């Protein structure tokens, strides 16, 4: 018998938050880091809604290995939205249908500013063709139950605020559940503050819930964003990576949070990679370690036991496997996808045999590890709504 999980109606979450004069606290899709284990962690500190990493829809449709590598879940993993990068309706609809039994919504990434994504027509490149975005969103909305959330993540348009509002209204007309807006244009780096006035104007121009994204590093930042823009949700990326307890109102990662992460990664059922487990601790514990300790810790490789020994020695933290529900055994039917692509023409070829999203460190991580002396000015580090095939957004 196929395993299932309970569904959460995300539209009701926004409605209830608004009724309580509050907002949803959301963890952004982050390259390689928005895995099941991290979603479990941030939910324990007041996060209302989580996203998967951005997943390439065509790879998800074509490769079982890609599906199993990129997506895992359990019965407690709700509410969760799967985010896809897509540039045609067949891929977006087919990937959504495959993930539908296990998630509460789907999100289309139209905000990734990375060169690799834009060169291939994904992410922010789609902002040049809002009619294509609307077609993908409308197609999924027509074919999925009304209680299933369909959303999109965009950035401000370079052209003008009025053009951004017009685009958002066009997407709203597709029947989407909510829209997330990053308060910068694709060309702007993180040294430019988010445009709260623009976010406020967009919010007042739409009837659907609006989630504001950018420069959220503390609960105070989130509250201020809600207060100044009247947004229905606040999404944090870099702040959550450095402090998964951000929405609990603490200024830096508490030791208890580090303990929980060690427990999660020690759980017998988890198959989280050493790289992901170690990188999270690099961000979380940065403010807790001396420079010398950081150098030692950042240069650890492959052996999880050395990580556990390090925190036992320096912080008297003893990892114990926790009792999260086991991962669901997910099955993904790709028959409809195959029919659709065969109808359109021959099946597209893809070299997916060596599929892995764990091949390289991202630019943001390399920059954080000061011993490696990497300059992060080359890429926008608001990144974290993307992933795949070693083309990192972080």
Short mmCIF file of C-alpha atoms in Angstrom, two decimals:
data_model
loop_
_atom_site.label_atom_id
_atom_site.label_comp_id
_atom_site.label_asym_id
_atom_site.label_seq_id
_atom_site.Cartn_x
_atom_site.Cartn_y
_atom_site.Cartn_z
CA UNK A 1 0.00 0.00 0.00
CA UNK A 2 1.32 3.44 -0.93
CA UNK A 3 2.24 5.63 2.02
CA UNK A 4 0.41 8.93 2.43
CA UNK A 5 0.59 11.91 4.75
CA UNK A 6 -1.87 14.50 6.09
CA UNK A 7 -2.44 17.70 4.11
CA UNK A 8 -2.40 21.28 5.37
CA UNK A 9 -4.46 23.95 3.64
CA UNK A 10 -1.96 26.77 3.31
CA UNK A 11 -4.63 29.30 2.33
CA UNK A 12 -6.21 28.73 5.76
CA UNK A 13 -2.87 29.40 7.44
CA UNK A 14 -2.71 32.84 5.85
CA UNK A 15 -6.35 33.51 6.71
CA UNK A 16 -5.86 32.56 10.36
CA UNK A 17 -2.70 34.65 10.66
CA UNK A 18 -4.47 37.67 9.24
CA UNK A 19 -7.41 37.16 11.61
CA UNK A 20 -4.95 37.27 14.50
CA UNK A 21 -3.23 40.39 13.13
CA UNK A 22 -0.12 38.31 12.57
CA UNK A 23 1.88 36.81 9.70
CA UNK A 24 3.37 33.48 8.63
CA UNK A 25 7.02 32.90 9.50
CA UNK A 26 8.59 31.10 6.58
CA UNK A 27 11.90 29.37 5.92
CA UNK A 28 13.04 30.00 2.35
CA UNK A 29 14.13 27.39 -0.17
CA UNK A 30 17.90 27.11 0.27
CA UNK A 31 20.27 25.28 -2.01
CA UNK A 32 20.97 21.79 -0.64
CA UNK A 33 20.04 22.96 2.87
CA UNK A 34 16.23 22.89 2.82
CA UNK A 35 16.27 19.13 3.35
CA UNK A 36 13.83 17.20 5.53
CA UNK A 37 16.16 17.23 8.53
CA UNK A 38 16.57 21.02 8.49
CA UNK A 39 12.84 21.52 7.97
CA UNK A 40 12.26 19.42 11.09
CA UNK A 41 14.70 21.59 13.02
CA UNK A 42 13.28 25.01 12.12
CA UNK A 43 9.70 23.91 12.78
CA UNK A 44 10.65 23.29 16.40
CA UNK A 45 11.50 27.00 16.71
CA UNK A 46 8.31 28.63 15.46
CA UNK A 47 8.60 28.35 11.68
CA UNK A 48 5.08 28.13 10.22
CA UNK A 49 5.87 27.10 6.64
CA UNK A 50 8.88 25.46 5.00
CA UNK A 51 10.05 24.95 1.42
CA UNK A 52 12.17 22.31 -0.22
CA UNK A 53 15.25 23.37 -2.13
CA UNK A 54 14.58 24.44 -5.68
CA UNK A 55 14.37 21.30 -7.82
CA UNK A 56 14.75 21.27 -11.59
CA UNK A 57 11.37 20.09 -12.85
CA UNK A 58 12.71 18.39 -15.97
CA UNK A 59 15.23 16.36 -13.95
CA UNK A 60 12.55 15.44 -11.44
CA UNK A 61 10.34 14.19 -14.27
CA UNK A 62 13.04 12.23 -16.07
CA UNK A 63 15.12 10.69 -13.31
CA UNK A 64 14.09 8.50 -10.39
CA UNK A 65 17.55 9.04 -8.96
CA UNK A 66 17.02 12.80 -9.04
CA UNK A 67 13.65 12.43 -7.32
CA UNK A 68 15.01 10.29 -4.51
CA UNK A 69 18.06 12.51 -4.10
CA UNK A 70 16.20 15.81 -4.04
CA UNK A 71 13.03 14.99 -2.12
CA UNK A 72 12.36 13.15 1.14
CA UNK A 73 9.55 13.62 3.62
CA UNK A 74 7.82 12.11 6.65
CA UNK A 75 4.39 12.38 8.24
CA UNK A 76 5.39 15.36 10.38
CA UNK A 77 6.79 17.28 7.40
CA UNK A 78 3.85 19.64 6.97
CA UNK A 79 3.14 22.27 5.89
CA UNK A 80 5.75 22.03 3.16
CA UNK A 81 5.89 23.51 -0.34
CA UNK A 82 7.99 21.96 -3.09
CA UNK A 83 9.69 24.53 -5.28
CA UNK A 84 10.44 23.77 -8.92
CA UNK A 85 12.43 25.56 -11.57
CA UNK A 86 10.64 25.11 -14.88
CA UNK A 87 10.30 26.87 -18.20
CA UNK A 88 7.39 24.99 -19.75
CA UNK A 89 4.01 23.80 -18.54
CA UNK A 90 4.59 20.10 -19.25
CA UNK A 91 7.56 19.88 -16.91
CA UNK A 92 5.96 22.03 -14.21
CA UNK A 93 2.63 20.20 -14.24
CA UNK A 94 4.16 16.73 -14.43
CA UNK A 95 6.63 17.35 -11.60
CA UNK A 96 3.84 18.82 -9.48
CA UNK A 97 1.60 15.81 -10.07
CA UNK A 98 4.40 13.46 -8.99
CA UNK A 99 5.08 15.38 -5.78
CA UNK A 100 1.40 16.11 -5.01
CA UNK A 101 0.75 13.17 -2.62
CA UNK A 102 3.56 14.30 -0.32
CA UNK A 103 3.41 18.11 -0.19
CA UNK A 104 0.91 20.86 0.62
CA UNK A 105 1.76 23.13 -2.29
CA UNK A 106 4.01 23.88 -5.23
CA UNK A 107 6.00 27.02 -5.97
CA UNK A 108 7.46 28.20 -9.27
CA UNK A 109 10.89 29.80 -8.97
CA UNK A 110 11.06 33.04 -10.94
CA UNK A 111 13.49 34.77 -8.59
CA UNK A 112 16.84 32.99 -8.90
CA UNK A 113 19.36 35.60 -10.13
CA UNK A 114 22.25 33.22 -10.75
CA UNK A 115 23.90 33.32 -14.15
CA UNK A 116 23.63 29.59 -14.82
CA UNK A 117 19.87 29.64 -14.22
CA UNK A 118 19.19 32.77 -16.24
CA UNK A 119 21.33 31.59 -19.15
CA UNK A 120 19.20 28.44 -19.33
CA UNK A 121 15.93 30.39 -19.15
CA UNK A 122 15.08 29.63 -15.52
CA UNK A 123 14.61 31.77 -12.42
CA UNK A 124 14.70 35.53 -12.96
CA UNK A 125 15.00 35.07 -16.73
CA UNK A 126 11.29 34.21 -16.71
CA UNK A 127 10.43 37.71 -15.52
CA UNK A 128 10.94 38.86 -19.12
CA UNK A 129 8.03 36.63 -20.20
CA UNK A 130 5.23 36.98 -17.61
CA UNK A 131 2.82 35.35 -20.05
CA UNK A 132 4.89 32.14 -19.86
CA UNK A 133 4.86 32.29 -16.05
CA UNK A 134 1.08 32.78 -16.16
CA UNK A 135 0.66 29.81 -18.51
CA UNK A 136 2.61 27.49 -16.19
CA UNK A 137 0.76 28.64 -13.08
CA UNK A 138 -2.67 28.47 -14.76
CA UNK A 139 -1.98 24.99 -16.10
CA UNK A 140 -1.13 23.64 -12.66
CA UNK A 141 -3.99 25.51 -11.01
CA UNK A 142 -6.52 23.99 -13.44
CA UNK A 143 -5.28 20.45 -12.90
CA UNK A 144 -4.84 20.31 -9.12
CA UNK A 145 -7.44 20.53 -6.31
CA UNK A 146 -8.34 24.03 -5.18
CA UNK A 147 -7.15 23.22 -1.65
CA UNK A 148 -3.63 22.56 -2.96
CA UNK A 149 -1.45 25.67 -2.80
CA UNK A 150 0.03 27.03 -6.03
CA UNK A 151 2.42 29.95 -5.68
CA UNK A 152 5.29 31.79 -7.33
CA UNK A 153 8.44 33.59 -6.15
CA UNK A 154 9.52 36.69 -8.08
CA UNK A 155 11.74 39.75 -7.77
CA UNK A 156 11.14 43.41 -8.48
CA UNK A 157 11.37 44.28 -12.16
CA UNK A 158 14.17 46.57 -13.27
CA UNK A 159 11.78 48.53 -15.49
CA UNK A 160 9.51 50.10 -12.88
CA UNK A 161 7.37 49.44 -9.84
CA UNK A 162 4.21 49.83 -11.92
CA UNK A 163 5.46 47.11 -14.28
CA UNK A 164 6.08 44.84 -11.28
CA UNK A 165 2.57 45.49 -10.00
CA UNK A 166 1.08 44.77 -13.42
CA UNK A 167 2.97 41.47 -13.56
CA UNK A 168 1.88 40.49 -10.05
CA UNK A 169 -1.75 41.25 -10.92
CA UNK A 170 -1.43 39.10 -14.04
CA UNK A 171 -0.12 36.22 -11.93
CA UNK A 172 -2.79 36.76 -9.29
CA UNK A 173 -5.41 36.31 -12.00
CA UNK A 174 -4.12 32.77 -12.54
CA UNK A 175 -5.77 31.73 -9.26
CA UNK A 176 -2.57 31.30 -7.26
CA UNK A 177 -2.72 30.97 -3.48
CA UNK A 178 0.02 33.48 -2.62
CA UNK A 179 3.02 35.25 -4.10
CA UNK A 180 6.50 35.74 -2.63
CA UNK A 181 8.38 38.88 -3.64
CA UNK A 182 12.05 39.49 -3.04
CA UNK A 183 12.54 43.21 -2.52
CA UNK A 184 15.42 43.60 -4.97
CA UNK A 185 15.77 43.37 -8.73
CA UNK A 186 17.71 40.44 -10.19
CA UNK A 187 20.70 42.74 -10.78
CA UNK A 188 20.89 44.10 -7.25
CA UNK A 189 23.29 42.56 -4.74
CA UNK A 190 22.68 42.17 -1.03
CA UNK A 191 24.53 45.40 -0.22
CA UNK A 192 21.42 47.16 -1.56
CA UNK A 193 18.66 47.22 1.09
CA UNK A 194 15.35 45.61 0.17
CA UNK A 195 12.78 48.08 -1.14
CA UNK A 196 10.12 47.98 1.56
CA UNK A 197 8.14 50.80 -0.02
CA UNK A 198 7.82 48.77 -3.20
CA UNK A 199 6.74 45.70 -1.24
CA UNK A 200 4.14 47.79 0.60
CA UNK A 201 2.77 49.17 -2.68
CA UNK A 202 2.57 45.71 -4.24
CA UNK A 203 0.80 44.33 -1.18
CA UNK A 204 -1.81 47.07 -1.30
CA UNK A 205 -2.41 46.35 -5.01
CA UNK A 206 -3.18 42.63 -4.64
CA UNK A 207 -5.91 40.60 -2.99
CA UNK A 208 -3.96 37.38 -2.47
CA UNK A 209 -1.47 36.94 0.41
CA UNK A 210 1.94 38.50 -0.20
CA UNK A 211 5.13 37.13 1.36
CA UNK A 212 8.05 39.55 1.73
CA UNK A 213 11.60 38.24 1.32
CA UNK A 214 15.01 39.79 1.91
CA UNK A 215 17.20 41.00 4.79
CA UNK A 216 15.46 39.03 7.57
CA UNK A 217 18.10 38.16 10.17
CA UNK A 218 16.10 38.37 13.39
CA UNK A 219 12.55 38.22 14.70
CA UNK A 220 12.76 42.01 15.04
CA UNK A 221 13.52 42.26 11.31
CA UNK A 222 10.54 40.02 10.54
CA UNK A 223 8.20 42.04 12.75
CA UNK A 224 9.45 45.29 11.21
CA UNK A 225 8.89 43.94 7.70
CA UNK A 226 5.33 42.93 8.57
CA UNK A 227 4.66 46.28 10.22
CA UNK A 228 6.04 48.41 7.37
CA UNK A 229 4.62 46.44 4.42
CA UNK A 230 1.48 44.80 5.88
CA UNK A 231 2.69 41.56 4.29
CA UNK A 232 0.99 38.27 5.09
CA UNK A 233 4.22 36.34 5.52
CA UNK A 234 7.94 36.92 5.96
CA UNK A 235 10.55 34.63 4.39
CA UNK A 236 14.12 34.32 5.66
CA UNK A 237 17.03 32.54 3.97
CA UNK A 238 20.51 33.52 5.16
CA UNK A 239 19.22 34.43 8.61
CA UNK A 240 17.66 30.99 9.08
CA UNK A 241 20.81 29.22 7.98
CA UNK A 242 22.89 31.07 10.55
CA UNK A 243 20.20 30.86 13.25
CA UNK A 244 17.50 28.19 12.79
CA UNK A 245 15.89 29.51 16.01
CA UNK A 246 15.46 32.99 14.49
CA UNK A 247 11.67 32.99 14.74
CA UNK A 248 11.85 31.99 18.40
CA UNK A 249 13.24 35.47 19.09
CA UNK A 250 16.81 34.57 20.08
CA UNK A 251 19.66 36.64 18.65
CA UNK A 252 22.01 33.80 17.84
CA UNK A 253 21.83 30.04 17.58
CA UNK A 254 21.35 28.63 21.11
CA UNK A 255 23.33 25.58 22.20
CA UNK A 256 20.03 23.74 22.51
CA UNK A 257 19.53 24.19 18.76
CA UNK A 258 22.98 22.78 18.04
CA UNK A 259 22.09 19.87 20.32
CA UNK A 260 18.88 19.23 18.38
CA UNK A 261 20.76 19.24 15.09
CA UNK A 262 23.32 16.77 16.43
CA UNK A 263 20.44 14.57 17.61
CA UNK A 264 18.68 14.73 14.25
CA UNK A 265 21.83 13.84 12.33
CA UNK A 266 22.59 10.99 14.75
CA UNK A 267 19.18 9.43 14.16
CA UNK A 268 19.62 5.96 12.70
CA UNK A 269 17.05 6.60 9.98
CA UNK A 270 18.57 9.75 8.55
CA UNK A 271 20.80 9.60 5.50
CA UNK A 272 21.85 13.26 5.50
CA UNK A 273 25.27 13.66 3.97
CA UNK A 274 28.32 14.64 5.99
CA UNK A 275 28.62 17.77 3.86
CA UNK A 276 25.13 19.03 4.70
CA UNK A 277 25.39 18.08 8.37
CA UNK A 278 28.80 19.80 8.69
CA UNK A 279 27.89 22.92 6.69
CA UNK A 280 24.82 23.60 8.84
CA UNK A 281 26.97 23.44 11.96
CA UNK A 282 29.51 25.78 10.33
CA UNK A 283 26.79 28.42 10.00
CA UNK A 284 25.04 27.70 13.31
CA UNK A 285 28.13 27.62 15.49
CA UNK A 286 30.08 30.45 13.87
CA UNK A 287 29.42 32.85 16.75
CA UNK A 288 30.16 30.16 19.33
CA UNK A 289 33.63 29.18 18.11
CA UNK A 290 36.97 30.91 18.40
CA UNK A 291 38.94 31.50 15.22
CA UNK A 292 41.19 28.56 16.01
CA UNK A 293 38.22 26.29 16.67
CA UNK A 294 36.60 27.38 13.39
CA UNK A 295 39.72 26.48 11.43
CA UNK A 296 39.83 23.02 13.01
CA UNK A 297 36.10 22.43 12.56
CA UNK A 298 35.85 23.76 9.01
CA UNK A 299 38.61 21.44 7.86
CA UNK A 300 36.90 18.28 9.08
CA UNK A 301 35.94 15.90 6.29
CA UNK A 302 33.75 12.82 5.86
CA UNK A 303 33.72 11.47 9.43
CA UNK A 304 30.60 12.43 11.43
CA UNK A 305 32.08 10.92 14.58
CA UNK A 306 34.77 13.61 14.60
CA UNK A 307 32.04 16.26 14.57
CA UNK A 308 30.27 14.65 17.52
CA UNK A 309 33.60 14.38 19.39
CA UNK A 310 34.31 18.07 18.72
CA UNK A 311 31.06 19.27 20.28
CA UNK A 312 31.39 16.82 23.13
CA UNK A 313 34.85 18.17 23.94
CA UNK A 314 34.14 21.88 23.58
CA UNK A 315 30.48 22.19 24.60
CA UNK A 316 29.70 18.97 26.48
CA UNK A 317 26.99 18.13 23.96
CA UNK A 318 26.22 14.43 23.64
CA UNK A 319 24.28 13.46 20.53
CA UNK A 320 21.33 11.12 20.95
CA UNK A 321 19.16 9.85 18.11
CA UNK A 322 15.78 11.60 18.27
CA UNK A 323 12.35 10.21 17.56
CA UNK A 324 11.27 11.78 14.31
CA UNK A 325 8.91 9.64 12.24
CA UNK A 326 10.71 7.54 9.63
CA UNK A 327 10.87 8.83 6.09
CA UNK A 328 7.98 7.90 3.86
CA UNK A 329 8.71 5.55 1.01
CA UNK A 330 7.67 7.80 -1.86
CA UNK A 331 6.64 6.51 -5.26
CA UNK A 332 6.45 8.82 -8.25
CA UNK A 333 4.35 7.94 -11.30
CA UNK A 334 5.86 9.36 -14.48
CA UNK A 335 3.44 7.86 -17.02
CA UNK A 336 1.60 11.13 -17.66
CA UNK A 337 4.85 12.96 -18.22
CA UNK A 338 6.01 10.39 -20.76
CA UNK A 339 2.70 10.61 -22.60
CA UNK A 340 2.92 14.39 -22.75
CA UNK A 341 6.48 14.55 -24.08
CA UNK A 342 5.79 11.81 -26.59
CA UNK A 343 2.78 13.77 -27.80
CA UNK A 344 4.98 16.84 -28.23
CA UNK A 345 7.80 14.92 -29.88
CA UNK A 346 10.65 12.61 -29.01
CA UNK A 347 11.69 12.09 -25.40
CA UNK A 348 14.38 14.55 -24.43
CA UNK A 349 17.78 13.08 -23.61
CA UNK A 350 19.58 13.88 -20.40
CA UNK A 351 22.78 12.57 -18.90
CA UNK A 352 21.51 11.86 -15.41
CA UNK A 353 23.54 8.76 -14.57
CA UNK A 354 25.97 10.73 -12.43
CA UNK A 355 23.24 12.88 -10.86
CA UNK A 356 24.25 14.56 -7.60
CA UNK A 357 23.53 17.91 -6.02
CA UNK A 358 26.28 17.38 -3.44
CA UNK A 359 29.28 17.70 -5.76
CA UNK A 360 30.50 21.19 -4.93
CA UNK A 361 30.58 23.64 -2.09
CA UNK A 362 28.61 26.78 -2.85
CA UNK A 363 30.11 30.26 -3.05
CA UNK A 364 28.43 31.41 0.15
CA UNK A 365 29.77 28.48 2.14
CA UNK A 366 33.28 28.95 0.79
CA UNK A 367 33.13 32.61 1.73
CA UNK A 368 31.98 31.78 5.27
CA UNK A 369 34.96 29.48 5.74
CA UNK A 370 37.47 32.28 6.10
CA UNK A 371 40.44 29.96 5.91
CA UNK A 372 39.59 29.41 2.24
CA UNK A 373 39.59 33.16 1.50
CA UNK A 374 36.90 33.14 -1.17
CA UNK A 375 35.43 36.42 -2.42
CA UNK A 376 31.62 36.23 -2.50
CA UNK A 377 31.16 39.36 -4.58
CA UNK A 378 30.88 37.29 -7.75
CA UNK A 379 27.35 36.14 -7.04
CA UNK A 380 24.27 37.40 -5.24
CA UNK A 381 24.08 35.46 -2.00
CA UNK A 382 20.37 35.74 -1.65
CA UNK A 383 20.69 32.68 -3.74
CA UNK A 384 19.07 30.16 -1.66
CA UNK A 385 16.18 29.35 -3.83
CA UNK A 386 18.04 27.15 -6.16
CA UNK A 387 20.00 24.00 -6.65
CA UNK A 388 21.09 21.31 -9.01
CA UNK A 389 23.79 19.51 -10.78
CA UNK A 390 26.49 21.35 -8.86
CA UNK A 391 25.30 24.74 -10.15
CA UNK A 392 25.10 26.33 -6.76
CA UNK A 393 23.26 29.44 -5.70
CA UNK A 394 25.05 29.58 -2.42
#
